[in-house]
Structure formats: structure tokens, C-alpha cells
Amino acid sequence: MTVLRPGIAESDPARGSAVRGVPAPPVPPAHRGSPANGVPHNSSSQQPNAGLVQLHESIAALFASRGQWRQAYHHLRSALDLLSSEQIEPPHVPEQLRNEVDRLRREHAEAREQSLRDSLTASYNRRYLDQRLVDLLTEQDRDTAGGLAVALVDLDWFKQVNDTYGHLIGDRVLQRVVELLQDGLPEGGFCARYGGEEFVLVLPDIDAPAAVAVCEAARARAERFPWQQLATGLRVTVSIGLAHEPAPEQGGAPLSVDPQAQLLRADSLLYVAKQSGRNAVAYREGGRVRLAGAAAGRRAVAEPRVVGYY
């Protein structure tokens, strides 16, 4: 192979066979290195991946010399993967290649993070929400104590905001609402854009009263914010439907709820908040639907058989 550094193509037959994928011929006992006969151990014969490690290292160095850092990074990762399964001395990595590998790792992490974020509001997107909810429900089955709360948040009369003030102001409203929703979230909680002007607050390891308090505080922040700073006469409120799933009892059966079922429950309660006058938090307590905050004195309407609202 012409890309190999000096010494690789002319390696011993055992190593060359391993590189080509052909089993190395057995070494006669008389020639095997051992402390008893004073001949040093041949690390390549005892560690069949050593030749492949050197091969990947050589190709990585070649790509690095050409400035092809991404290809060099992939070969270096292959070498490190082989090292993880055997006790082989790590290959020498040139400082420039090490720096470029670190840069590529950072870029990869940043690209992954961006792929999980909404481009307008910088909140998490639907992909992250779906993945994380599955993980949280699994963890709750195992070792959480407080339960899992999922709140669906919708901006009230948002179409009128866009129609009256324009989509540029509408975008700024969405960005500011996300900031207000994320302010004061408990540890582990996050906000994700569900679609359009809908957002989801996920609150892990929390009991029902605390979850209601978090949602009511978010609703109140949106109501009190001086929206006139963005546009004269602008007023924005949100409605929230909160579904809380208690943690299983100690030693009890694991939860059977799935993420979509809990989101549907939150969506149904959001409909109640909308139909009860908006600017409200709807939740269940003792089998009954209740309203929190400014809407606490109102009478909650019954949950619909078919979920949907406008």
C-alpha cells in the first residue's frame, strides 16, 4: 500500500498477514520470545491488532500531512477503538493532528447540539423532546421520586399578533416567551418548541403541586412582561395544560405511560385552559380539572373527547 510510512509495508510476515486479514502463521515455540530464553516478547504476535493500529496511524499521518484533517480524524478514531480492546501502547499523535482532532470533536458536538435546537428560539426542538421524554420515563421507572410533569404551552391569539404587528414582531415575541418560560426552571427541566407557537416544558423529578407552581409562575411572567417595549399596544398571554405522572411506588410496577400519551393528556388540558378563557393553567387534582393563577376563580370546562383547539 503506497500510503504507508516506511517500515509498515516491509513489516514481518505475521504482522503483514494480520493487516491483510489473513491469519498469521503460528510461530514455532523455539522462536517465541519469553523471559526464559532471553528473547524479547513480540508485541505484534501477541496482540494481533497492533498492525492495524499502526496502519490506521500511518494513514492518519498521511492525511494530516495533506491537511485532510477529517479523514485523518476518522483513521485515528479507528486506531483508538482498537486500542480500547487491547493493551497496546497508544500511537504517537503529532501535536498539529491532536489540535485538529480536538477542533473536529468540538465542531461535531456543536453540530449535534444545533441539530437539537430550534433555529428561531434556540429552545430544544421536537427531535430532542421525543428522545429525552423516552429517557426520562425510563429513568422514572427506575430511580426517581417526584414524578414527571409535561406542560404544553400555547400563546393566546398569536395569529392576531402576526396579523397586526407583522411576523418580525411575532418572531421576537416567540423568542422572548421562550426566555420567560426557561427562567426559573428546576434542575433538569427544559423547554422545547413543539410547533408554531406551541412549546413544551418538561419537568423531571417533581411533585404535582411544585409543577403547578412552576407553570403558574411562567404564565404570570408572560402576563406581566412589558410587551409595549416591542410594539405599542402589544399584549401577550399564554395558556398551559399540565399533565403530571407520579413516580411508581417503591417496589411497585413500572409506569406504563408513554411520552405521546402524556403529551395528549397535556394537550387535552390545554384545550380546557383555552375554553375557560385563556391566560390559565389547567391541571388535574383528585380526578378533577382545576385552573390556576388568574383563572383560579373560573369554572373549568369539561375535557373534550376529541382534542383540538384554535
PDB file of C-alpha atoms in Angstrom:
ATOM      1  CA  MET A   1       0.000   0.000   0.000  1.00  0.00           C
ATOM      2  CA  THR A   2       1.695   3.173  -1.135  1.00  0.00           C
ATOM      3  CA  VAL A   3       0.320   5.420   1.623  1.00  0.00           C
ATOM      4  CA  LEU A   4       2.099   3.592   4.402  1.00  0.00           C
ATOM      5  CA  ARG A   5       5.014   5.207   6.183  1.00  0.00           C
ATOM      6  CA  PRO A   6       8.413   3.499   5.935  1.00  0.00           C
ATOM      7  CA  GLY A   7       8.507   0.283   7.893  1.00  0.00           C
ATOM      8  CA  ILE A   8       4.850  -0.649   7.579  1.00  0.00           C
ATOM      9  CA  ALA A   9       4.889  -2.234   4.104  1.00  0.00           C
ATOM     10  CA  GLU A  10       8.050  -4.153   4.962  1.00  0.00           C
ATOM     11  CA  SER A  11       6.789  -5.414   8.330  1.00  0.00           C
ATOM     12  CA  ASP A  12       7.297  -9.004   9.385  1.00  0.00           C
ATOM     13  CA  PRO A  13       5.105 -11.732   7.831  1.00  0.00           C
ATOM     14  CA  ALA A  14       2.985 -12.230  10.913  1.00  0.00           C
ATOM     15  CA  ARG A  15       2.099  -8.516  11.073  1.00  0.00           C
ATOM     16  CA  GLY A  16       1.586  -8.249   7.325  1.00  0.00           C
ATOM     17  CA  SER A  17      -0.795 -11.192   7.345  1.00  0.00           C
ATOM     18  CA  ALA A  18      -2.795  -9.635  10.120  1.00  0.00           C
ATOM     19  CA  VAL A  19      -3.054  -6.367   8.177  1.00  0.00           C
ATOM     20  CA  ARG A  20      -4.252  -8.152   5.053  1.00  0.00           C
ATOM     21  CA  GLY A  21      -6.841 -10.047   7.075  1.00  0.00           C
ATOM     22  CA  VAL A  22      -5.085 -13.430   6.630  1.00  0.00           C
ATOM     23  CA  PRO A  23      -4.375 -15.311   9.878  1.00  0.00           C
ATOM     24  CA  ALA A  24      -0.712 -15.095  10.831  1.00  0.00           C
ATOM     25  CA  PRO A  25       1.224 -18.387  10.623  1.00  0.00           C
ATOM     26  CA  PRO A  26       1.981 -19.933  14.004  1.00  0.00           C
ATOM     27  CA  VAL A  27       5.370 -19.101  15.458  1.00  0.00           C
ATOM     28  CA  PRO A  28       7.389 -22.199  16.423  1.00  0.00           C
ATOM     29  CA  PRO A  29       7.804 -22.496  20.168  1.00  0.00           C
ATOM     30  CA  ALA A  30      11.600 -22.322  19.876  1.00  0.00           C
ATOM     31  CA  HIS A  31      11.431 -18.843  18.369  1.00  0.00           C
ATOM     32  CA  ARG A  32       8.798 -17.321  20.596  1.00  0.00           C
ATOM     33  CA  GLY A  33      10.148 -14.655  22.886  1.00  0.00           C
ATOM     34  CA  SER A  34       9.952 -15.365  26.592  1.00  0.00           C
ATOM     35  CA  PRO A  35      11.797 -14.338  29.705  1.00  0.00           C
ATOM     36  CA  ALA A  36      13.128 -17.893  29.939  1.00  0.00           C
ATOM     37  CA  ASN A  37      15.104 -17.821  26.692  1.00  0.00           C
ATOM     38  CA  GLY A  38      16.058 -14.156  26.918  1.00  0.00           C
ATOM     39  CA  VAL A  39      14.354 -13.119  23.673  1.00  0.00           C
ATOM     40  CA  PRO A  40      12.034 -10.093  23.999  1.00  0.00           C
ATOM     41  CA  HIS A  41       8.322 -10.610  23.513  1.00  0.00           C
ATOM     42  CA  ASN A  42       6.984  -9.738  20.060  1.00  0.00           C
ATOM     43  CA  SER A  43       4.046  -7.471  20.948  1.00  0.00           C
ATOM     44  CA  SER A  44       2.631  -7.735  17.416  1.00  0.00           C
ATOM     45  CA  SER A  45       2.360 -11.526  17.542  1.00  0.00           C
ATOM     46  CA  GLN A  46       0.732 -11.397  20.982  1.00  0.00           C
ATOM     47  CA  GLN A  47      -1.549  -8.504  20.061  1.00  0.00           C
ATOM     48  CA  PRO A  48      -2.901  -9.105  16.571  1.00  0.00           C
ATOM     49  CA  ASN A  49      -4.476  -5.642  16.319  1.00  0.00           C
ATOM     50  CA  ALA A  50      -1.126  -3.873  16.673  1.00  0.00           C
ATOM     51  CA  GLY A  51      -0.506  -3.963  12.927  1.00  0.00           C
ATOM     52  CA  LEU A  52      -3.942  -2.489  12.220  1.00  0.00           C
ATOM     53  CA  VAL A  53      -3.322   0.244  14.773  1.00  0.00           C
ATOM     54  CA  GLN A  54      -0.072   1.157  13.045  1.00  0.00           C
ATOM     55  CA  LEU A  55      -1.786   1.057   9.677  1.00  0.00           C
ATOM     56  CA  HIS A  56      -4.504   3.475  10.783  1.00  0.00           C
ATOM     57  CA  GLU A  57      -1.894   5.681  12.446  1.00  0.00           C
ATOM     58  CA  SER A  58       0.140   5.831   9.253  1.00  0.00           C
ATOM     59  CA  ILE A  59      -2.859   6.678   7.101  1.00  0.00           C
ATOM     60  CA  ALA A  60      -3.914   9.343   9.614  1.00  0.00           C
ATOM     61  CA  ALA A  61      -0.448  10.887   9.490  1.00  0.00           C
ATOM     62  CA  LEU A  62      -0.539  10.889   5.687  1.00  0.00           C
ATOM     63  CA  PHE A  63      -3.896  12.635   5.561  1.00  0.00           C
ATOM     64  CA  ALA A  64      -2.723  15.101   8.213  1.00  0.00           C
ATOM     65  CA  SER A  65       0.350  15.963   6.123  1.00  0.00           C
ATOM     66  CA  ARG A  66      -2.027  16.879   3.287  1.00  0.00           C
ATOM     67  CA  GLY A  67      -4.270  18.944   5.543  1.00  0.00           C
ATOM     68  CA  GLN A  68      -7.135  16.455   5.196  1.00  0.00           C
ATOM     69  CA  TRP A  69      -7.991  16.589   8.873  1.00  0.00           C
ATOM     70  CA  ARG A  70     -11.395  14.937   8.774  1.00  0.00           C
ATOM     71  CA  GLN A  71     -10.067  11.795   7.073  1.00  0.00           C
ATOM     72  CA  ALA A  72      -7.128  11.763   9.482  1.00  0.00           C
ATOM     73  CA  TYR A  73      -9.539  12.040  12.390  1.00  0.00           C
ATOM     74  CA  HIS A  74     -11.562   9.018  11.254  1.00  0.00           C
ATOM     75  CA  HIS A  75      -8.461   6.822  10.943  1.00  0.00           C
ATOM     76  CA  LEU A  76      -7.168   7.975  14.310  1.00  0.00           C
ATOM     77  CA  ARG A  77     -10.515   7.089  15.868  1.00  0.00           C
ATOM     78  CA  SER A  78     -10.305   3.621  14.306  1.00  0.00           C
ATOM     79  CA  ALA A  79      -6.864   3.174  15.869  1.00  0.00           C
ATOM     80  CA  LEU A  80      -8.129   4.298  19.271  1.00  0.00           C
ATOM     81  CA  ASP A  81     -11.105   1.935  19.021  1.00  0.00           C
ATOM     82  CA  LEU A  82      -8.691  -0.957  18.503  1.00  0.00           C
ATOM     83  CA  LEU A  83      -6.617   0.213  21.454  1.00  0.00           C
ATOM     84  CA  SER A  84      -9.646   0.208  23.720  1.00  0.00           C
ATOM     85  CA  SER A  85      -9.941  -3.576  23.480  1.00  0.00           C
ATOM     86  CA  GLU A  86      -6.253  -4.457  23.932  1.00  0.00           C
ATOM     87  CA  GLN A  87      -3.324  -3.314  25.997  1.00  0.00           C
ATOM     88  CA  ILE A  88      -1.361  -1.681  23.181  1.00  0.00           C
ATOM     89  CA  GLU A  89       0.842   1.353  23.614  1.00  0.00           C
ATOM     90  CA  PRO A  90      -1.054   4.365  22.209  1.00  0.00           C
ATOM     91  CA  PRO A  91       0.274   5.617  18.867  1.00  0.00           C
ATOM     92  CA  HIS A  92       2.251   8.799  18.656  1.00  0.00           C
ATOM     93  CA  VAL A  93      -0.046  11.637  17.632  1.00  0.00           C
ATOM     94  CA  PRO A  94       1.540  14.792  16.166  1.00  0.00           C
ATOM     95  CA  GLU A  95       0.578  17.924  18.060  1.00  0.00           C
ATOM     96  CA  GLN A  96      -0.977  19.540  14.984  1.00  0.00           C
ATOM     97  CA  LEU A  97      -3.114  16.465  14.354  1.00  0.00           C
ATOM     98  CA  ARG A  98      -4.137  16.380  18.025  1.00  0.00           C
ATOM     99  CA  ASN A  99      -5.261  20.010  17.830  1.00  0.00           C
ATOM    100  CA  GLU A 100      -7.228  19.388  14.665  1.00  0.00           C
ATOM    101  CA  VAL A 101      -8.871  16.315  16.155  1.00  0.00           C
ATOM    102  CA  ASP A 102      -9.908  18.388  19.183  1.00  0.00           C
ATOM    103  CA  ARG A 103     -11.326  21.030  16.849  1.00  0.00           C
ATOM    104  CA  LEU A 104     -13.275  18.419  14.880  1.00  0.00           C
ATOM    105  CA  ARG A 105     -14.671  16.981  18.099  1.00  0.00           C
ATOM    106  CA  ARG A 106     -15.855  20.418  19.182  1.00  0.00           C
ATOM    107  CA  GLU A 107     -17.402  21.045  15.779  1.00  0.00           C
ATOM    108  CA  HIS A 108     -19.133  17.663  15.933  1.00  0.00           C
ATOM    109  CA  ALA A 109     -20.523  18.407  19.397  1.00  0.00           C
ATOM    110  CA  GLU A 110     -21.683  21.864  18.291  1.00  0.00           C
ATOM    111  CA  ALA A 111     -23.294  20.468  15.132  1.00  0.00           C
ATOM    112  CA  ARG A 112     -25.149  17.852  17.171  1.00  0.00           C
ATOM    113  CA  GLU A 113     -26.326  20.474  19.654  1.00  0.00           C
ATOM    114  CA  GLN A 114     -27.533  22.711  16.810  1.00  0.00           C
ATOM    115  CA  SER A 115     -29.402  19.781  15.259  1.00  0.00           C
ATOM    116  CA  LEU A 116     -31.390  19.508  18.505  1.00  0.00           C
ATOM    117  CA  ARG A 117     -32.199  23.241  18.756  1.00  0.00           C
ATOM    118  CA  ASP A 118     -34.914  25.326  17.161  1.00  0.00           C
ATOM    119  CA  SER A 119     -33.255  27.837  14.843  1.00  0.00           C
ATOM    120  CA  LEU A 120     -35.530  30.756  15.792  1.00  0.00           C
ATOM    121  CA  THR A 121     -35.898  30.489  19.562  1.00  0.00           C
ATOM    122  CA  ALA A 122     -32.809  28.379  20.477  1.00  0.00           C
ATOM    123  CA  SER A 123     -35.065  26.163  22.583  1.00  0.00           C
ATOM    124  CA  TYR A 124     -34.847  22.430  22.043  1.00  0.00           C
ATOM    125  CA  ASN A 125     -36.726  21.032  19.057  1.00  0.00           C
ATOM    126  CA  ARG A 126     -39.211  18.193  18.603  1.00  0.00           C
ATOM    127  CA  ARG A 127     -36.464  15.641  17.924  1.00  0.00           C
ATOM    128  CA  TYR A 128     -34.790  16.299  21.273  1.00  0.00           C
ATOM    129  CA  LEU A 129     -38.158  16.334  23.051  1.00  0.00           C
ATOM    130  CA  ASP A 130     -39.115  12.903  21.723  1.00  0.00           C
ATOM    131  CA  GLN A 131     -35.717  11.404  22.591  1.00  0.00           C
ATOM    132  CA  ARG A 132     -35.492  12.913  26.054  1.00  0.00           C
ATOM    133  CA  LEU A 133     -39.022  12.030  27.119  1.00  0.00           C
ATOM    134  CA  VAL A 134     -38.371   8.352  26.440  1.00  0.00           C
ATOM    135  CA  ASP A 135     -35.197   8.527  28.544  1.00  0.00           C
ATOM    136  CA  LEU A 136     -36.921  10.351  31.396  1.00  0.00           C
ATOM    137  CA  LEU A 137     -39.795   7.892  31.589  1.00  0.00           C
ATOM    138  CA  THR A 138     -37.298   5.028  31.681  1.00  0.00           C
ATOM    139  CA  GLU A 139     -35.313   6.728  34.453  1.00  0.00           C
ATOM    140  CA  GLN A 140     -38.513   7.405  36.381  1.00  0.00           C
ATOM    141  CA  ASP A 141     -39.357   3.723  36.312  1.00  0.00           C
ATOM    142  CA  ARG A 142     -36.014   3.091  37.929  1.00  0.00           C
ATOM    143  CA  ASP A 143     -34.977   5.668  40.468  1.00  0.00           C
ATOM    144  CA  THR A 144     -36.855   8.987  40.562  1.00  0.00           C
ATOM    145  CA  ALA A 145     -39.051  10.035  43.454  1.00  0.00           C
ATOM    146  CA  GLY A 146     -41.082  13.075  42.445  1.00  0.00           C
ATOM    147  CA  GLY A 147     -42.641  12.140  39.139  1.00  0.00           C
ATOM    148  CA  LEU A 148     -42.560  13.680  35.660  1.00  0.00           C
ATOM    149  CA  ALA A 149     -44.533  16.762  34.572  1.00  0.00           C
ATOM    150  CA  VAL A 150     -45.141  17.729  30.950  1.00  0.00           C
ATOM    151  CA  ALA A 151     -46.765  21.101  30.214  1.00  0.00           C
ATOM    152  CA  LEU A 152     -47.984  22.165  26.782  1.00  0.00           C
ATOM    153  CA  VAL A 153     -47.838  25.955  26.379  1.00  0.00           C
ATOM    154  CA  ASP A 154     -49.645  27.922  23.665  1.00  0.00           C
ATOM    155  CA  LEU A 155     -49.557  31.660  23.002  1.00  0.00           C
ATOM    156  CA  ASP A 156     -53.040  33.187  23.137  1.00  0.00           C
ATOM    157  CA  TRP A 157     -54.317  34.867  19.962  1.00  0.00           C
ATOM    158  CA  PHE A 158     -50.887  34.687  18.362  1.00  0.00           C
ATOM    159  CA  LYS A 159     -52.287  34.894  14.819  1.00  0.00           C
ATOM    160  CA  GLN A 160     -53.615  38.341  15.683  1.00  0.00           C
ATOM    161  CA  VAL A 161     -50.111  39.366  16.810  1.00  0.00           C
ATOM    162  CA  ASN A 162     -48.694  38.405  13.412  1.00  0.00           C
ATOM    163  CA  ASP A 163     -51.585  39.999  11.521  1.00  0.00           C
ATOM    164  CA  THR A 164     -51.447  43.259  13.498  1.00  0.00           C
ATOM    165  CA  TYR A 165     -47.722  43.775  14.088  1.00  0.00           C
ATOM    166  CA  GLY A 166     -46.085  41.625  11.416  1.00  0.00           C
ATOM    167  CA  HIS A 167     -44.063  38.437  11.510  1.00  0.00           C
ATOM    168  CA  LEU A 168     -40.854  40.171  12.601  1.00  0.00           C
ATOM    169  CA  ILE A 169     -42.511  41.267  15.852  1.00  0.00           C
ATOM    170  CA  GLY A 170     -44.120  37.836  16.064  1.00  0.00           C
ATOM    171  CA  ASP A 171     -40.701  36.187  15.917  1.00  0.00           C
ATOM    172  CA  ARG A 172     -39.401  38.477  18.648  1.00  0.00           C
ATOM    173  CA  VAL A 173     -42.416  37.597  20.790  1.00  0.00           C
ATOM    174  CA  LEU A 174     -41.674  33.877  20.393  1.00  0.00           C
ATOM    175  CA  GLN A 175     -38.038  34.419  21.363  1.00  0.00           C
ATOM    176  CA  ARG A 176     -38.970  36.423  24.446  1.00  0.00           C
ATOM    177  CA  VAL A 177     -41.645  33.930  25.516  1.00  0.00           C
ATOM    178  CA  VAL A 178     -39.040  31.153  25.448  1.00  0.00           C
ATOM    179  CA  GLU A 179     -36.784  33.233  27.697  1.00  0.00           C
ATOM    180  CA  LEU A 180     -39.676  33.742  30.109  1.00  0.00           C
ATOM    181  CA  LEU A 181     -40.580  30.053  30.085  1.00  0.00           C
ATOM    182  CA  GLN A 182     -36.998  28.955  30.735  1.00  0.00           C
ATOM    183  CA  ASP A 183     -36.458  31.424  33.564  1.00  0.00           C
ATOM    184  CA  GLY A 184     -36.619  29.606  36.892  1.00  0.00           C
ATOM    185  CA  LEU A 185     -36.959  26.065  35.566  1.00  0.00           C
ATOM    186  CA  PRO A 186     -35.892  23.457  38.144  1.00  0.00           C
ATOM    187  CA  GLU A 187     -32.750  21.403  37.635  1.00  0.00           C
ATOM    188  CA  GLY A 188     -33.141  19.028  34.725  1.00  0.00           C
ATOM    189  CA  GLY A 189     -36.110  20.910  33.277  1.00  0.00           C
ATOM    190  CA  PHE A 190     -36.104  22.218  29.731  1.00  0.00           C
ATOM    191  CA  CYS A 191     -38.218  23.959  27.127  1.00  0.00           C
ATOM    192  CA  ALA A 192     -38.790  22.596  23.609  1.00  0.00           C
ATOM    193  CA  ARG A 193     -40.625  24.074  20.662  1.00  0.00           C
ATOM    194  CA  TYR A 194     -43.470  21.744  19.774  1.00  0.00           C
ATOM    195  CA  GLY A 195     -44.509  23.551  16.617  1.00  0.00           C
ATOM    196  CA  GLY A 196     -45.606  27.055  15.606  1.00  0.00           C
ATOM    197  CA  GLU A 197     -46.435  28.984  18.781  1.00  0.00           C
ATOM    198  CA  GLU A 198     -46.602  25.856  20.956  1.00  0.00           C
ATOM    199  CA  PHE A 199     -43.908  24.900  23.441  1.00  0.00           C
ATOM    200  CA  VAL A 200     -43.421  22.073  25.914  1.00  0.00           C
ATOM    201  CA  LEU A 201     -41.996  22.385  29.408  1.00  0.00           C
ATOM    202  CA  VAL A 202     -40.561  19.123  30.725  1.00  0.00           C
ATOM    203  CA  LEU A 203     -40.057  18.966  34.495  1.00  0.00           C
ATOM    204  CA  PRO A 204     -38.444  15.766  35.768  1.00  0.00           C
ATOM    205  CA  ASP A 205     -38.409  14.546  39.363  1.00  0.00           C
ATOM    206  CA  ILE A 206     -41.086  16.951  40.582  1.00  0.00           C
ATOM    207  CA  ASP A 207     -44.325  16.521  42.519  1.00  0.00           C
ATOM    208  CA  ALA A 208     -47.676  17.793  41.268  1.00  0.00           C
ATOM    209  CA  PRO A 209     -48.006  20.958  43.442  1.00  0.00           C
ATOM    210  CA  ALA A 210     -44.479  22.088  42.555  1.00  0.00           C
ATOM    211  CA  ALA A 211     -45.175  21.516  38.857  1.00  0.00           C
ATOM    212  CA  VAL A 212     -48.326  23.650  39.076  1.00  0.00           C
ATOM    213  CA  ALA A 213     -46.316  26.395  40.790  1.00  0.00           C
ATOM    214  CA  VAL A 214     -43.640  26.364  38.055  1.00  0.00           C
ATOM    215  CA  CYS A 215     -46.247  26.615  35.301  1.00  0.00           C
ATOM    216  CA  GLU A 216     -48.214  29.345  37.066  1.00  0.00           C
ATOM    217  CA  ALA A 217     -45.016  31.363  37.584  1.00  0.00           C
ATOM    218  CA  ALA A 218     -44.247  31.061  33.840  1.00  0.00           C
ATOM    219  CA  ARG A 219     -47.792  32.161  32.942  1.00  0.00           C
ATOM    220  CA  ALA A 220     -47.553  35.150  35.284  1.00  0.00           C
ATOM    221  CA  ARG A 221     -44.164  36.217  33.857  1.00  0.00           C
ATOM    222  CA  ALA A 222     -45.639  36.265  30.360  1.00  0.00           C
ATOM    223  CA  GLU A 223     -48.661  38.283  31.509  1.00  0.00           C
ATOM    224  CA  ARG A 224     -46.587  40.858  33.432  1.00  0.00           C
ATOM    225  CA  PHE A 225     -43.862  41.362  30.824  1.00  0.00           C
ATOM    226  CA  PRO A 226     -43.887  44.912  29.352  1.00  0.00           C
ATOM    227  CA  TRP A 227     -44.711  43.874  25.788  1.00  0.00           C
ATOM    228  CA  GLN A 228     -45.243  47.533  24.835  1.00  0.00           C
ATOM    229  CA  GLN A 229     -41.452  47.760  24.635  1.00  0.00           C
ATOM    230  CA  LEU A 230     -41.675  45.669  21.456  1.00  0.00           C
ATOM    231  CA  ALA A 231     -44.736  47.366  19.958  1.00  0.00           C
ATOM    232  CA  THR A 232     -47.291  49.898  21.176  1.00  0.00           C
ATOM    233  CA  GLY A 233     -50.451  48.192  22.381  1.00  0.00           C
ATOM    234  CA  LEU A 234     -48.946  44.693  22.256  1.00  0.00           C
ATOM    235  CA  ARG A 235     -50.150  42.271  24.933  1.00  0.00           C
ATOM    236  CA  VAL A 236     -49.214  38.578  25.149  1.00  0.00           C
ATOM    237  CA  THR A 237     -50.500  35.831  27.412  1.00  0.00           C
ATOM    238  CA  VAL A 238     -50.137  32.053  27.396  1.00  0.00           C
ATOM    239  CA  SER A 239     -52.349  29.111  28.230  1.00  0.00           C
ATOM    240  CA  ILE A 240     -50.890  25.931  29.715  1.00  0.00           C
ATOM    241  CA  GLY A 241     -52.067  22.360  30.048  1.00  0.00           C
ATOM    242  CA  LEU A 242     -50.135  20.396  32.675  1.00  0.00           C
ATOM    243  CA  ALA A 243     -50.027  16.592  32.857  1.00  0.00           C
ATOM    244  CA  HIS A 244     -48.212  15.085  35.834  1.00  0.00           C
ATOM    245  CA  GLU A 245     -47.199  11.435  36.055  1.00  0.00           C
ATOM    246  CA  PRO A 246     -46.336  10.362  39.624  1.00  0.00           C
ATOM    247  CA  ALA A 247     -43.339   8.160  40.213  1.00  0.00           C
ATOM    248  CA  PRO A 248     -44.086   4.476  40.848  1.00  0.00           C
ATOM    249  CA  GLU A 249     -44.258   3.411  44.455  1.00  0.00           C
ATOM    250  CA  GLN A 250     -41.216   1.790  45.995  1.00  0.00           C
ATOM    251  CA  GLY A 251     -41.055  -1.729  44.610  1.00  0.00           C
ATOM    252  CA  GLY A 252     -44.238  -1.188  42.616  1.00  0.00           C
ATOM    253  CA  ALA A 253     -44.904  -1.935  38.979  1.00  0.00           C
ATOM    254  CA  PRO A 254     -43.170   0.332  36.451  1.00  0.00           C
ATOM    255  CA  LEU A 255     -45.160   3.045  34.714  1.00  0.00           C
ATOM    256  CA  SER A 256     -46.998   2.043  31.565  1.00  0.00           C
ATOM    257  CA  VAL A 257     -47.472   5.581  30.208  1.00  0.00           C
ATOM    258  CA  ASP A 258     -45.599   6.536  27.051  1.00  0.00           C
ATOM    259  CA  PRO A 259     -44.463  10.047  26.017  1.00  0.00           C
ATOM    260  CA  GLN A 260     -47.198  10.506  23.444  1.00  0.00           C
ATOM    261  CA  ALA A 261     -49.897   9.565  25.955  1.00  0.00           C
ATOM    262  CA  GLN A 262     -48.661  12.159  28.436  1.00  0.00           C
ATOM    263  CA  LEU A 263     -48.437  14.812  25.713  1.00  0.00           C
ATOM    264  CA  LEU A 264     -52.016  14.037  24.670  1.00  0.00           C
ATOM    265  CA  ARG A 265     -53.162  14.487  28.272  1.00  0.00           C
ATOM    266  CA  ALA A 266     -51.379  17.840  28.408  1.00  0.00           C
ATOM    267  CA  ASP A 267     -52.940  18.806  25.069  1.00  0.00           C
ATOM    268  CA  SER A 268     -56.407  17.956  26.383  1.00  0.00           C
ATOM    269  CA  LEU A 269     -55.847  20.116  29.459  1.00  0.00           C
ATOM    270  CA  LEU A 270     -54.543  22.944  27.272  1.00  0.00           C
ATOM    271  CA  TYR A 271     -57.882  22.832  25.465  1.00  0.00           C
ATOM    272  CA  VAL A 272     -59.583  23.269  28.848  1.00  0.00           C
ATOM    273  CA  ALA A 273     -57.422  26.322  29.610  1.00  0.00           C
ATOM    274  CA  LYS A 274     -58.294  27.821  26.221  1.00  0.00           C
ATOM    275  CA  GLN A 275     -62.009  27.177  26.507  1.00  0.00           C
ATOM    276  CA  SER A 276     -62.080  28.521  30.075  1.00  0.00           C
ATOM    277  CA  GLY A 277     -60.970  31.978  28.967  1.00  0.00           C
ATOM    278  CA  ARG A 278     -57.238  31.620  28.161  1.00  0.00           C
ATOM    279  CA  ASN A 279     -54.327  33.003  30.223  1.00  0.00           C
ATOM    280  CA  ALA A 280     -54.712  29.998  32.511  1.00  0.00           C
ATOM    281  CA  VAL A 281     -53.032  26.818  33.749  1.00  0.00           C
ATOM    282  CA  ALA A 282     -55.224  23.709  33.651  1.00  0.00           C
ATOM    283  CA  TYR A 283     -54.271  20.594  35.591  1.00  0.00           C
ATOM    284  CA  ARG A 284     -55.812  17.600  37.342  1.00  0.00           C
ATOM    285  CA  GLU A 285     -56.124  17.216  41.084  1.00  0.00           C
ATOM    286  CA  GLY A 286     -58.044  14.436  42.784  1.00  0.00           C
ATOM    287  CA  GLY A 287     -59.591  13.381  39.499  1.00  0.00           C
ATOM    288  CA  ARG A 288     -60.953  16.874  38.782  1.00  0.00           C
ATOM    289  CA  VAL A 289     -59.723  19.517  36.349  1.00  0.00           C
ATOM    290  CA  ARG A 290     -58.684  22.746  38.046  1.00  0.00           C
ATOM    291  CA  LEU A 291     -57.411  26.156  36.925  1.00  0.00           C
ATOM    292  CA  ALA A 292     -54.538  28.079  38.491  1.00  0.00           C
ATOM    293  CA  GLY A 293     -53.495  31.699  38.688  1.00  0.00           C
ATOM    294  CA  ALA A 294     -55.681  34.490  37.366  1.00  0.00           C
ATOM    295  CA  ALA A 295     -58.189  31.862  36.247  1.00  0.00           C
ATOM    296  CA  ALA A 296     -58.420  30.172  39.649  1.00  0.00           C
ATOM    297  CA  GLY A 297     -61.946  31.530  40.249  1.00  0.00           C
ATOM    298  CA  ARG A 298     -63.270  30.383  36.905  1.00  0.00           C
ATOM    299  CA  ARG A 299     -65.110  27.155  36.331  1.00  0.00           C
ATOM    300  CA  ALA A 300     -63.130  24.694  34.224  1.00  0.00           C
ATOM    301  CA  VAL A 301     -64.972  23.264  31.234  1.00  0.00           C
ATOM    302  CA  ALA A 302     -65.045  19.522  30.674  1.00  0.00           C
ATOM    303  CA  GLU A 303     -62.217  17.923  28.728  1.00  0.00           C
ATOM    304  CA  PRO A 304     -63.203  17.169  25.116  1.00  0.00           C
ATOM    305  CA  ARG A 305     -63.465  13.684  23.680  1.00  0.00           C
ATOM    306  CA  VAL A 306     -61.505  14.815  20.604  1.00  0.00           C
ATOM    307  CA  VAL A 307     -58.502  17.008  21.355  1.00  0.00           C
ATOM    308  CA  GLY A 308     -58.238  20.186  19.313  1.00  0.00           C
ATOM    309  CA  TYR A 309     -58.299  23.943  19.723  1.00  0.00           C
ATOM    310  CA  TYR A 310     -57.745  27.126  17.783  1.00  0.00           C
TER     311      TYR A 310
END
